[in-house]
């Protein structure tokens, strides 16, 4: 039912026009109108105190330069749950993760500094809960004073900076100290033994993952600017480097509890009982599925639209 709507706003890769403003603005305008209508109705019937108690609005940015089935699933999940969506990169050639960070930084810098925004991978993420629930979970997390929340994953590959584990020494979590976490690291089983020294996995999500992030626009713009300043072409490595070495990194939280973002690696592919319920995460992320589109789509479709 929802699939029909996307073709009104997006152009197939082979037919992409240089200027996608009309397409993107159509999506945003439609969602703005939906939100505006609801706000107007509430304003006419609810006391000002009730309106003031509502969670702040959230704008979701999705970078997707092509229209692929996995993007369709993400878009449908966002639309069905009332998110305000802004598409980035439409019709543009893929120029790498550093370029995507530049686009993210510019998008965050263009928003009011205290506004709430999220950046999601375009081809391996899903929304499970309404926008209001995602915001409430963001505001209710254990370290809610930190203005930025990144998803976390249990695997650290060659594009990962393990020095970021020092974050745990200054941010108490149920996982303990950086030393305890390092002691539990182990080689990734399906990787060559010769690479074992740089490829590790943990029993819990302890490494920053750049595929899903939510936070205040001003601090996010500063954090991406610091990452770009490293000169590293890989966003995962650049973000990990500055997590504990830059002033901008002091405002970053990792979702080790999985309250807003849950990372689904191969060992956790099956749908969990709480996923889609109010007690579960607001978003899912399925990293590491490049070249496995069929398997990825099968996993994502477990959750419907």
PDB file of C-alpha atoms in Angstrom:
ATOM      1  CA  UNK A   1       0.000   0.000   0.000  1.00  0.00           C
ATOM      2  CA  UNK A   2       2.744   2.451   0.940  1.00  0.00           C
ATOM      3  CA  UNK A   3       5.029   1.411  -1.909  1.00  0.00           C
ATOM      4  CA  UNK A   4       2.889   3.285  -4.408  1.00  0.00           C
ATOM      5  CA  UNK A   5       3.695   6.662  -2.835  1.00  0.00           C
ATOM      6  CA  UNK A   6       7.467   6.656  -3.187  1.00  0.00           C
ATOM      7  CA  UNK A   7       7.432   6.821  -6.968  1.00  0.00           C
ATOM      8  CA  UNK A   8       5.672  10.177  -6.736  1.00  0.00           C
ATOM      9  CA  UNK A   9       8.794  11.669  -5.215  1.00  0.00           C
ATOM     10  CA  UNK A  10      11.805   9.704  -6.389  1.00  0.00           C
ATOM     11  CA  UNK A  11      13.262   8.997  -9.799  1.00  0.00           C
ATOM     12  CA  UNK A  12      14.746   5.659 -10.796  1.00  0.00           C
ATOM     13  CA  UNK A  13      18.577   5.776 -10.978  1.00  0.00           C
ATOM     14  CA  UNK A  14      18.704   5.714 -14.770  1.00  0.00           C
ATOM     15  CA  UNK A  15      16.312   8.652 -15.051  1.00  0.00           C
ATOM     16  CA  UNK A  16      17.645  10.853 -12.264  1.00  0.00           C
ATOM     17  CA  UNK A  17      17.648  14.578 -13.034  1.00  0.00           C
ATOM     18  CA  UNK A  18      20.503  16.826 -11.831  1.00  0.00           C
ATOM     19  CA  UNK A  19      18.202  18.891  -9.615  1.00  0.00           C
ATOM     20  CA  UNK A  20      16.215  16.830  -7.113  1.00  0.00           C
ATOM     21  CA  UNK A  21      14.854  19.757  -5.082  1.00  0.00           C
ATOM     22  CA  UNK A  22      11.305  19.291  -6.355  1.00  0.00           C
ATOM     23  CA  UNK A  23      11.259  15.605  -5.474  1.00  0.00           C
ATOM     24  CA  UNK A  24      12.744  16.090  -2.041  1.00  0.00           C
ATOM     25  CA  UNK A  25      10.578  19.068  -1.167  1.00  0.00           C
ATOM     26  CA  UNK A  26       7.447  17.137  -2.176  1.00  0.00           C
ATOM     27  CA  UNK A  27       8.151  14.509   0.479  1.00  0.00           C
ATOM     28  CA  UNK A  28       8.977  17.063   3.140  1.00  0.00           C
ATOM     29  CA  UNK A  29       6.034  19.305   2.265  1.00  0.00           C
ATOM     30  CA  UNK A  30       3.617  16.406   2.507  1.00  0.00           C
ATOM     31  CA  UNK A  31       4.928  15.409   5.915  1.00  0.00           C
ATOM     32  CA  UNK A  32       5.045  19.039   7.096  1.00  0.00           C
ATOM     33  CA  UNK A  33       1.408  19.447   6.134  1.00  0.00           C
ATOM     34  CA  UNK A  34       0.474  16.300   8.022  1.00  0.00           C
ATOM     35  CA  UNK A  35       2.315  17.539  11.112  1.00  0.00           C
ATOM     36  CA  UNK A  36       0.948  21.052  10.727  1.00  0.00           C
ATOM     37  CA  UNK A  37      -2.613  19.801  10.480  1.00  0.00           C
ATOM     38  CA  UNK A  38      -2.213  17.768  13.643  1.00  0.00           C
ATOM     39  CA  UNK A  39      -0.621  20.707  15.456  1.00  0.00           C
ATOM     40  CA  UNK A  40      -3.409  23.052  14.374  1.00  0.00           C
ATOM     41  CA  UNK A  41      -6.064  20.632  15.583  1.00  0.00           C
ATOM     42  CA  UNK A  42      -4.274  20.231  18.911  1.00  0.00           C
ATOM     43  CA  UNK A  43      -3.880  23.978  19.330  1.00  0.00           C
ATOM     44  CA  UNK A  44      -7.620  24.437  18.907  1.00  0.00           C
ATOM     45  CA  UNK A  45      -8.546  21.907  21.590  1.00  0.00           C
ATOM     46  CA  UNK A  46      -5.653  21.513  24.057  1.00  0.00           C
ATOM     47  CA  UNK A  47      -4.387  23.904  26.747  1.00  0.00           C
ATOM     48  CA  UNK A  48      -1.023  25.536  26.137  1.00  0.00           C
ATOM     49  CA  UNK A  49       0.551  23.521  28.951  1.00  0.00           C
ATOM     50  CA  UNK A  50      -0.312  20.281  27.157  1.00  0.00           C
ATOM     51  CA  UNK A  51       1.210  21.530  23.923  1.00  0.00           C
ATOM     52  CA  UNK A  52       4.368  22.650  25.730  1.00  0.00           C
ATOM     53  CA  UNK A  53       4.772  19.150  27.188  1.00  0.00           C
ATOM     54  CA  UNK A  54       4.934  17.494  23.771  1.00  0.00           C
ATOM     55  CA  UNK A  55       8.353  16.084  22.781  1.00  0.00           C
ATOM     56  CA  UNK A  56      10.338  18.275  20.364  1.00  0.00           C
ATOM     57  CA  UNK A  57       9.947  17.468  16.657  1.00  0.00           C
ATOM     58  CA  UNK A  58      12.519  15.260  14.946  1.00  0.00           C
ATOM     59  CA  UNK A  59      13.762  15.645  11.375  1.00  0.00           C
ATOM     60  CA  UNK A  60      15.277  12.526   9.805  1.00  0.00           C
ATOM     61  CA  UNK A  61      17.881  12.866   7.060  1.00  0.00           C
ATOM     62  CA  UNK A  62      18.437   9.854   4.812  1.00  0.00           C
ATOM     63  CA  UNK A  63      21.358   9.701   2.401  1.00  0.00           C
ATOM     64  CA  UNK A  64      20.347   7.563  -0.593  1.00  0.00           C
ATOM     65  CA  UNK A  65      21.701   8.433  -4.023  1.00  0.00           C
ATOM     66  CA  UNK A  66      19.805   5.582  -5.707  1.00  0.00           C
ATOM     67  CA  UNK A  67      16.330   4.137  -5.352  1.00  0.00           C
ATOM     68  CA  UNK A  68      16.905   0.571  -4.157  1.00  0.00           C
ATOM     69  CA  UNK A  69      14.461  -1.905  -2.550  1.00  0.00           C
ATOM     70  CA  UNK A  70      16.088  -1.541   0.873  1.00  0.00           C
ATOM     71  CA  UNK A  71      15.664   2.238   0.686  1.00  0.00           C
ATOM     72  CA  UNK A  72      12.003   1.721  -0.209  1.00  0.00           C
ATOM     73  CA  UNK A  73      11.528  -0.341   2.955  1.00  0.00           C
ATOM     74  CA  UNK A  74      13.182   2.334   5.082  1.00  0.00           C
ATOM     75  CA  UNK A  75      11.189   5.140   3.516  1.00  0.00           C
ATOM     76  CA  UNK A  76       7.900   3.274   3.968  1.00  0.00           C
ATOM     77  CA  UNK A  77       8.713   2.556   7.618  1.00  0.00           C
ATOM     78  CA  UNK A  78       9.429   6.246   8.260  1.00  0.00           C
ATOM     79  CA  UNK A  79       6.370   7.480   6.406  1.00  0.00           C
ATOM     80  CA  UNK A  80       4.065   5.043   8.174  1.00  0.00           C
ATOM     81  CA  UNK A  81       5.269   6.243  11.568  1.00  0.00           C
ATOM     82  CA  UNK A  82       4.963   9.967  11.063  1.00  0.00           C
ATOM     83  CA  UNK A  83       8.577  11.065  10.593  1.00  0.00           C
ATOM     84  CA  UNK A  84       9.571  14.274   8.864  1.00  0.00           C
ATOM     85  CA  UNK A  85      12.006  13.100   6.178  1.00  0.00           C
ATOM     86  CA  UNK A  86      14.631  14.946   4.162  1.00  0.00           C
ATOM     87  CA  UNK A  87      16.413  13.031   1.414  1.00  0.00           C
ATOM     88  CA  UNK A  88      20.085  13.693   0.703  1.00  0.00           C
ATOM     89  CA  UNK A  89      22.270  12.725  -2.235  1.00  0.00           C
ATOM     90  CA  UNK A  90      19.433  11.982  -4.645  1.00  0.00           C
ATOM     91  CA  UNK A  91      20.761  11.451  -8.165  1.00  0.00           C
ATOM     92  CA  UNK A  92      24.340  12.219  -7.174  1.00  0.00           C
ATOM     93  CA  UNK A  93      27.268   9.861  -7.850  1.00  0.00           C
ATOM     94  CA  UNK A  94      28.663   8.075  -4.807  1.00  0.00           C
ATOM     95  CA  UNK A  95      31.877   9.855  -3.795  1.00  0.00           C
ATOM     96  CA  UNK A  96      32.634   7.988  -0.577  1.00  0.00           C
ATOM     97  CA  UNK A  97      31.977   8.305   3.121  1.00  0.00           C
ATOM     98  CA  UNK A  98      33.979  11.494   3.586  1.00  0.00           C
ATOM     99  CA  UNK A  99      31.666  13.202   1.091  1.00  0.00           C
ATOM    100  CA  UNK A 100      28.656  11.859   2.956  1.00  0.00           C
ATOM    101  CA  UNK A 101      30.047  13.308   6.192  1.00  0.00           C
ATOM    102  CA  UNK A 102      30.366  16.679   4.445  1.00  0.00           C
ATOM    103  CA  UNK A 103      26.720  16.465   3.387  1.00  0.00           C
ATOM    104  CA  UNK A 104      25.673  15.510   6.919  1.00  0.00           C
ATOM    105  CA  UNK A 105      27.701  18.345   8.421  1.00  0.00           C
ATOM    106  CA  UNK A 106      26.151  20.899   6.066  1.00  0.00           C
ATOM    107  CA  UNK A 107      22.637  19.594   6.739  1.00  0.00           C
ATOM    108  CA  UNK A 108      23.106  19.772  10.522  1.00  0.00           C
ATOM    109  CA  UNK A 109      24.675  23.238  10.313  1.00  0.00           C
ATOM    110  CA  UNK A 110      21.647  24.513   8.367  1.00  0.00           C
ATOM    111  CA  UNK A 111      19.227  23.572  11.158  1.00  0.00           C
ATOM    112  CA  UNK A 112      18.594  25.535  14.371  1.00  0.00           C
ATOM    113  CA  UNK A 113      21.388  24.443  16.771  1.00  0.00           C
ATOM    114  CA  UNK A 114      19.041  23.035  19.413  1.00  0.00           C
ATOM    115  CA  UNK A 115      16.727  21.239  16.980  1.00  0.00           C
ATOM    116  CA  UNK A 116      16.623  17.448  17.001  1.00  0.00           C
ATOM    117  CA  UNK A 117      17.821  15.622  13.889  1.00  0.00           C
ATOM    118  CA  UNK A 118      18.777  12.076  12.910  1.00  0.00           C
ATOM    119  CA  UNK A 119      20.945  10.685  10.116  1.00  0.00           C
ATOM    120  CA  UNK A 120      20.210   7.151   8.902  1.00  0.00           C
ATOM    121  CA  UNK A 121      21.955   4.893   6.405  1.00  0.00           C
ATOM    122  CA  UNK A 122      19.738   4.724   3.343  1.00  0.00           C
ATOM    123  CA  UNK A 123      20.003   1.013   2.603  1.00  0.00           C
ATOM    124  CA  UNK A 124      20.151  -0.955   5.856  1.00  0.00           C
ATOM    125  CA  UNK A 125      18.032   0.794   8.507  1.00  0.00           C
ATOM    126  CA  UNK A 126      14.360   0.608   9.533  1.00  0.00           C
ATOM    127  CA  UNK A 127      12.043   2.593  11.788  1.00  0.00           C
ATOM    128  CA  UNK A 128       9.988   0.459  14.185  1.00  0.00           C
ATOM    129  CA  UNK A 129       8.350   3.038  16.462  1.00  0.00           C
ATOM    130  CA  UNK A 130       6.596   6.382  15.868  1.00  0.00           C
ATOM    131  CA  UNK A 131       8.626   9.576  15.778  1.00  0.00           C
ATOM    132  CA  UNK A 132       7.240  10.678  19.152  1.00  0.00           C
ATOM    133  CA  UNK A 133       8.399   7.420  20.772  1.00  0.00           C
ATOM    134  CA  UNK A 134      11.890   7.780  19.266  1.00  0.00           C
ATOM    135  CA  UNK A 135      12.207  11.269  20.745  1.00  0.00           C
ATOM    136  CA  UNK A 136      10.932  10.145  24.137  1.00  0.00           C
ATOM    137  CA  UNK A 137      13.483   7.318  24.222  1.00  0.00           C
ATOM    138  CA  UNK A 138      16.251   9.735  23.256  1.00  0.00           C
ATOM    139  CA  UNK A 139      15.289  12.074  26.096  1.00  0.00           C
ATOM    140  CA  UNK A 140      14.892   9.264  28.661  1.00  0.00           C
ATOM    141  CA  UNK A 141      18.198   7.406  28.091  1.00  0.00           C
ATOM    142  CA  UNK A 142      20.635   7.022  31.005  1.00  0.00           C
ATOM    143  CA  UNK A 143      23.073   9.682  29.702  1.00  0.00           C
ATOM    144  CA  UNK A 144      20.485  12.059  28.285  1.00  0.00           C
ATOM    145  CA  UNK A 145      22.587  15.110  29.141  1.00  0.00           C
ATOM    146  CA  UNK A 146      24.835  14.240  26.201  1.00  0.00           C
ATOM    147  CA  UNK A 147      23.399  15.920  23.069  1.00  0.00           C
ATOM    148  CA  UNK A 148      24.446  13.245  20.517  1.00  0.00           C
ATOM    149  CA  UNK A 149      23.577   9.546  20.429  1.00  0.00           C
ATOM    150  CA  UNK A 150      25.306   7.153  18.011  1.00  0.00           C
ATOM    151  CA  UNK A 151      24.320   3.562  17.421  1.00  0.00           C
ATOM    152  CA  UNK A 152      26.835   0.988  18.614  1.00  0.00           C
ATOM    153  CA  UNK A 153      27.929  -2.390  17.276  1.00  0.00           C
ATOM    154  CA  UNK A 154      29.881  -5.378  18.650  1.00  0.00           C
ATOM    155  CA  UNK A 155      32.333  -5.681  15.746  1.00  0.00           C
ATOM    156  CA  UNK A 156      35.473  -3.641  15.114  1.00  0.00           C
ATOM    157  CA  UNK A 157      36.962  -4.198  11.657  1.00  0.00           C
ATOM    158  CA  UNK A 158      39.854  -2.558   9.845  1.00  0.00           C
ATOM    159  CA  UNK A 159      37.907   0.701   9.539  1.00  0.00           C
ATOM    160  CA  UNK A 160      37.503   0.973  13.311  1.00  0.00           C
ATOM    161  CA  UNK A 161      39.619   2.806  15.873  1.00  0.00           C
ATOM    162  CA  UNK A 162      39.834   0.707  19.051  1.00  0.00           C
ATOM    163  CA  UNK A 163      41.182   3.667  21.001  1.00  0.00           C
ATOM    164  CA  UNK A 164      37.576   4.813  21.241  1.00  0.00           C
ATOM    165  CA  UNK A 165      37.025   2.278  24.040  1.00  0.00           C
ATOM    166  CA  UNK A 166      38.515   4.866  26.406  1.00  0.00           C
ATOM    167  CA  UNK A 167      35.028   6.417  26.234  1.00  0.00           C
ATOM    168  CA  UNK A 168      33.840   3.822  28.765  1.00  0.00           C
ATOM    169  CA  UNK A 169      36.249   5.076  31.433  1.00  0.00           C
ATOM    170  CA  UNK A 170      34.475   8.428  31.575  1.00  0.00           C
ATOM    171  CA  UNK A 171      30.910   7.239  30.874  1.00  0.00           C
ATOM    172  CA  UNK A 172      29.620   4.633  33.338  1.00  0.00           C
ATOM    173  CA  UNK A 173      27.565   1.866  31.710  1.00  0.00           C
ATOM    174  CA  UNK A 174      26.566  -1.671  32.614  1.00  0.00           C
ATOM    175  CA  UNK A 175      29.516  -2.928  30.529  1.00  0.00           C
ATOM    176  CA  UNK A 176      32.273  -1.743  32.878  1.00  0.00           C
ATOM    177  CA  UNK A 177      35.654  -0.198  32.165  1.00  0.00           C
ATOM    178  CA  UNK A 178      37.583   0.021  28.918  1.00  0.00           C
ATOM    179  CA  UNK A 179      40.085  -2.510  30.285  1.00  0.00           C
ATOM    180  CA  UNK A 180      37.333  -5.029  31.001  1.00  0.00           C
ATOM    181  CA  UNK A 181      35.914  -4.597  27.525  1.00  0.00           C
ATOM    182  CA  UNK A 182      39.326  -4.910  25.877  1.00  0.00           C
ATOM    183  CA  UNK A 183      39.981  -8.128  27.800  1.00  0.00           C
ATOM    184  CA  UNK A 184      36.816  -9.624  26.303  1.00  0.00           C
ATOM    185  CA  UNK A 185      37.686  -8.791  22.688  1.00  0.00           C
ATOM    186  CA  UNK A 186      38.242 -11.717  20.374  1.00  0.00           C
ATOM    187  CA  UNK A 187      39.096 -12.248  16.700  1.00  0.00           C
ATOM    188  CA  UNK A 188      36.225 -12.223  14.241  1.00  0.00           C
ATOM    189  CA  UNK A 189      35.786 -15.902  13.313  1.00  0.00           C
ATOM    190  CA  UNK A 190      35.237 -15.534   9.567  1.00  0.00           C
ATOM    191  CA  UNK A 191      38.272 -13.303   8.970  1.00  0.00           C
ATOM    192  CA  UNK A 192      41.862 -14.391   8.169  1.00  0.00           C
ATOM    193  CA  UNK A 193      43.945 -15.168  11.251  1.00  0.00           C
ATOM    194  CA  UNK A 194      46.657 -12.800   9.991  1.00  0.00           C
ATOM    195  CA  UNK A 195      44.222  -9.932  10.429  1.00  0.00           C
ATOM    196  CA  UNK A 196      43.175 -10.994  13.904  1.00  0.00           C
ATOM    197  CA  UNK A 197      45.067  -8.229  15.642  1.00  0.00           C
ATOM    198  CA  UNK A 198      42.870  -5.568  14.076  1.00  0.00           C
ATOM    199  CA  UNK A 199      39.579  -7.401  13.718  1.00  0.00           C
ATOM    200  CA  UNK A 200      37.729  -7.906  16.979  1.00  0.00           C
ATOM    201  CA  UNK A 201      34.251  -8.553  18.242  1.00  0.00           C
ATOM    202  CA  UNK A 202      32.766  -8.102  21.671  1.00  0.00           C
ATOM    203  CA  UNK A 203      29.769  -9.656  23.375  1.00  0.00           C
ATOM    204  CA  UNK A 204      27.990  -6.311  23.464  1.00  0.00           C
ATOM    205  CA  UNK A 205      27.676  -3.214  21.240  1.00  0.00           C
ATOM    206  CA  UNK A 206      30.702  -1.171  22.336  1.00  0.00           C
ATOM    207  CA  UNK A 207      32.001   0.408  19.118  1.00  0.00           C
ATOM    208  CA  UNK A 208      30.555   3.553  17.548  1.00  0.00           C
ATOM    209  CA  UNK A 209      28.668   2.903  14.329  1.00  0.00           C
ATOM    210  CA  UNK A 210      28.155   5.843  11.994  1.00  0.00           C
ATOM    211  CA  UNK A 211      25.092   4.368  10.288  1.00  0.00           C
ATOM    212  CA  UNK A 212      22.536   5.802  12.700  1.00  0.00           C
ATOM    213  CA  UNK A 213      22.753   8.876  14.896  1.00  0.00           C
ATOM    214  CA  UNK A 214      20.344  11.280  16.604  1.00  0.00           C
ATOM    215  CA  UNK A 215      21.114  14.521  18.352  1.00  0.00           C
ATOM    216  CA  UNK A 216      21.030  18.285  18.546  1.00  0.00           C
ATOM    217  CA  UNK A 217      21.950  19.845  15.238  1.00  0.00           C
ATOM    218  CA  UNK A 218      24.605  22.246  16.544  1.00  0.00           C
ATOM    219  CA  UNK A 219      26.732  19.678  18.387  1.00  0.00           C
ATOM    220  CA  UNK A 220      26.315  17.222  15.497  1.00  0.00           C
ATOM    221  CA  UNK A 221      27.573  19.796  13.003  1.00  0.00           C
ATOM    222  CA  UNK A 222      30.614  20.409  15.224  1.00  0.00           C
ATOM    223  CA  UNK A 223      31.291  16.689  15.617  1.00  0.00           C
ATOM    224  CA  UNK A 224      31.176  16.037  11.876  1.00  0.00           C
ATOM    225  CA  UNK A 225      33.409  19.063  11.272  1.00  0.00           C
ATOM    226  CA  UNK A 226      35.970  17.595  13.693  1.00  0.00           C
ATOM    227  CA  UNK A 227      35.761  14.220  11.931  1.00  0.00           C
ATOM    228  CA  UNK A 228      36.319  15.833   8.538  1.00  0.00           C
ATOM    229  CA  UNK A 229      39.326  17.687   9.939  1.00  0.00           C
ATOM    230  CA  UNK A 230      41.093  14.355  10.539  1.00  0.00           C
ATOM    231  CA  UNK A 231      41.424  13.943   6.776  1.00  0.00           C
ATOM    232  CA  UNK A 232      40.380  10.294   7.061  1.00  0.00           C
ATOM    233  CA  UNK A 233      38.299   9.154   4.088  1.00  0.00           C
ATOM    234  CA  UNK A 234      36.466   6.536   6.200  1.00  0.00           C
ATOM    235  CA  UNK A 235      33.698   7.914   8.391  1.00  0.00           C
ATOM    236  CA  UNK A 236      33.695   5.002  10.825  1.00  0.00           C
ATOM    237  CA  UNK A 237      37.381   5.391  11.568  1.00  0.00           C
ATOM    238  CA  UNK A 238      37.273   9.195  11.654  1.00  0.00           C
ATOM    239  CA  UNK A 239      34.323   9.303  14.052  1.00  0.00           C
ATOM    240  CA  UNK A 240      35.943   6.714  16.310  1.00  0.00           C
ATOM    241  CA  UNK A 241      39.206   8.662  16.399  1.00  0.00           C
ATOM    242  CA  UNK A 242      37.652  11.882  17.631  1.00  0.00           C
ATOM    243  CA  UNK A 243      35.203  10.280  20.084  1.00  0.00           C
ATOM    244  CA  UNK A 244      37.730  10.579  22.915  1.00  0.00           C
ATOM    245  CA  UNK A 245      40.305  12.972  21.459  1.00  0.00           C
ATOM    246  CA  UNK A 246      38.306  16.074  20.518  1.00  0.00           C
ATOM    247  CA  UNK A 247      36.260  18.661  22.369  1.00  0.00           C
ATOM    248  CA  UNK A 248      33.313  17.844  20.104  1.00  0.00           C
ATOM    249  CA  UNK A 249      33.472  14.212  21.183  1.00  0.00           C
ATOM    250  CA  UNK A 250      32.667  15.094  24.794  1.00  0.00           C
ATOM    251  CA  UNK A 251      29.007  15.442  23.862  1.00  0.00           C
ATOM    252  CA  UNK A 252      28.669  11.969  22.317  1.00  0.00           C
ATOM    253  CA  UNK A 253      26.768   9.065  23.830  1.00  0.00           C
ATOM    254  CA  UNK A 254      26.833   5.469  22.566  1.00  0.00           C
ATOM    255  CA  UNK A 255      23.587   3.518  22.573  1.00  0.00           C
ATOM    256  CA  UNK A 256      25.046   0.465  24.308  1.00  0.00           C
ATOM    257  CA  UNK A 257      21.615  -0.179  25.856  1.00  0.00           C
ATOM    258  CA  UNK A 258      19.970  -0.308  22.418  1.00  0.00           C
ATOM    259  CA  UNK A 259      17.077   1.871  23.541  1.00  0.00           C
ATOM    260  CA  UNK A 260      16.933   4.019  20.390  1.00  0.00           C
ATOM    261  CA  UNK A 261      19.121   2.074  17.933  1.00  0.00           C
ATOM    262  CA  UNK A 262      19.622  -1.681  17.828  1.00  0.00           C
ATOM    263  CA  UNK A 263      22.326  -3.100  15.592  1.00  0.00           C
ATOM    264  CA  UNK A 264      21.459  -6.464  14.037  1.00  0.00           C
ATOM    265  CA  UNK A 265      24.531  -8.461  13.073  1.00  0.00           C
ATOM    266  CA  UNK A 266      24.397 -11.970  11.606  1.00  0.00           C
ATOM    267  CA  UNK A 267      24.157 -13.686  14.993  1.00  0.00           C
ATOM    268  CA  UNK A 268      21.119 -11.578  15.903  1.00  0.00           C
ATOM    269  CA  UNK A 269      19.263 -11.702  12.606  1.00  0.00           C
ATOM    270  CA  UNK A 270      16.018 -13.173  13.930  1.00  0.00           C
ATOM    271  CA  UNK A 271      13.262 -10.829  14.987  1.00  0.00           C
ATOM    272  CA  UNK A 272      13.327 -10.288  18.754  1.00  0.00           C
ATOM    273  CA  UNK A 273      10.130 -10.324  20.801  1.00  0.00           C
ATOM    274  CA  UNK A 274      10.387  -6.638  21.801  1.00  0.00           C
ATOM    275  CA  UNK A 275      11.102  -5.294  18.306  1.00  0.00           C
ATOM    276  CA  UNK A 276       8.089  -3.274  17.240  1.00  0.00           C
ATOM    277  CA  UNK A 277       6.743  -2.968  20.789  1.00  0.00           C
ATOM    278  CA  UNK A 278       6.976   0.165  22.967  1.00  0.00           C
ATOM    279  CA  UNK A 279       9.702  -1.480  25.054  1.00  0.00           C
ATOM    280  CA  UNK A 280      11.912  -2.165  22.040  1.00  0.00           C
ATOM    281  CA  UNK A 281      14.231   0.069  19.996  1.00  0.00           C
ATOM    282  CA  UNK A 282      12.986   2.863  17.772  1.00  0.00           C
ATOM    283  CA  UNK A 283      15.283   1.895  14.881  1.00  0.00           C
ATOM    284  CA  UNK A 284      17.105  -1.159  13.571  1.00  0.00           C
ATOM    285  CA  UNK A 285      20.402  -1.143  11.716  1.00  0.00           C
ATOM    286  CA  UNK A 286      21.730  -4.102   9.689  1.00  0.00           C
ATOM    287  CA  UNK A 287      25.414  -3.278   9.006  1.00  0.00           C
ATOM    288  CA  UNK A 288      27.920  -5.391   7.113  1.00  0.00           C
ATOM    289  CA  UNK A 289      25.477  -6.648   4.491  1.00  0.00           C
ATOM    290  CA  UNK A 290      27.176  -5.215   1.397  1.00  0.00           C
ATOM    291  CA  UNK A 291      26.827  -7.660  -1.485  1.00  0.00           C
ATOM    292  CA  UNK A 292      24.127  -9.620   0.366  1.00  0.00           C
ATOM    293  CA  UNK A 293      21.061  -7.684  -0.731  1.00  0.00           C
ATOM    294  CA  UNK A 294      18.791 -10.730  -0.897  1.00  0.00           C
ATOM    295  CA  UNK A 295      19.556 -11.745   2.682  1.00  0.00           C
ATOM    296  CA  UNK A 296      19.293  -8.149   3.874  1.00  0.00           C
ATOM    297  CA  UNK A 297      15.861  -7.658   2.301  1.00  0.00           C
ATOM    298  CA  UNK A 298      14.648 -10.907   3.818  1.00  0.00           C
ATOM    299  CA  UNK A 299      15.708  -9.719   7.272  1.00  0.00           C
ATOM    300  CA  UNK A 300      14.163  -6.289   6.843  1.00  0.00           C
ATOM    301  CA  UNK A 301      10.859  -7.673   5.550  1.00  0.00           C
ATOM    302  CA  UNK A 302      10.335  -9.614   8.781  1.00  0.00           C
ATOM    303  CA  UNK A 303       9.135  -6.329  10.223  1.00  0.00           C
ATOM    304  CA  UNK A 304       6.581  -5.435   7.556  1.00  0.00           C
ATOM    305  CA  UNK A 305       6.024  -1.780   6.745  1.00  0.00           C
TER     306      UNK A 305
END
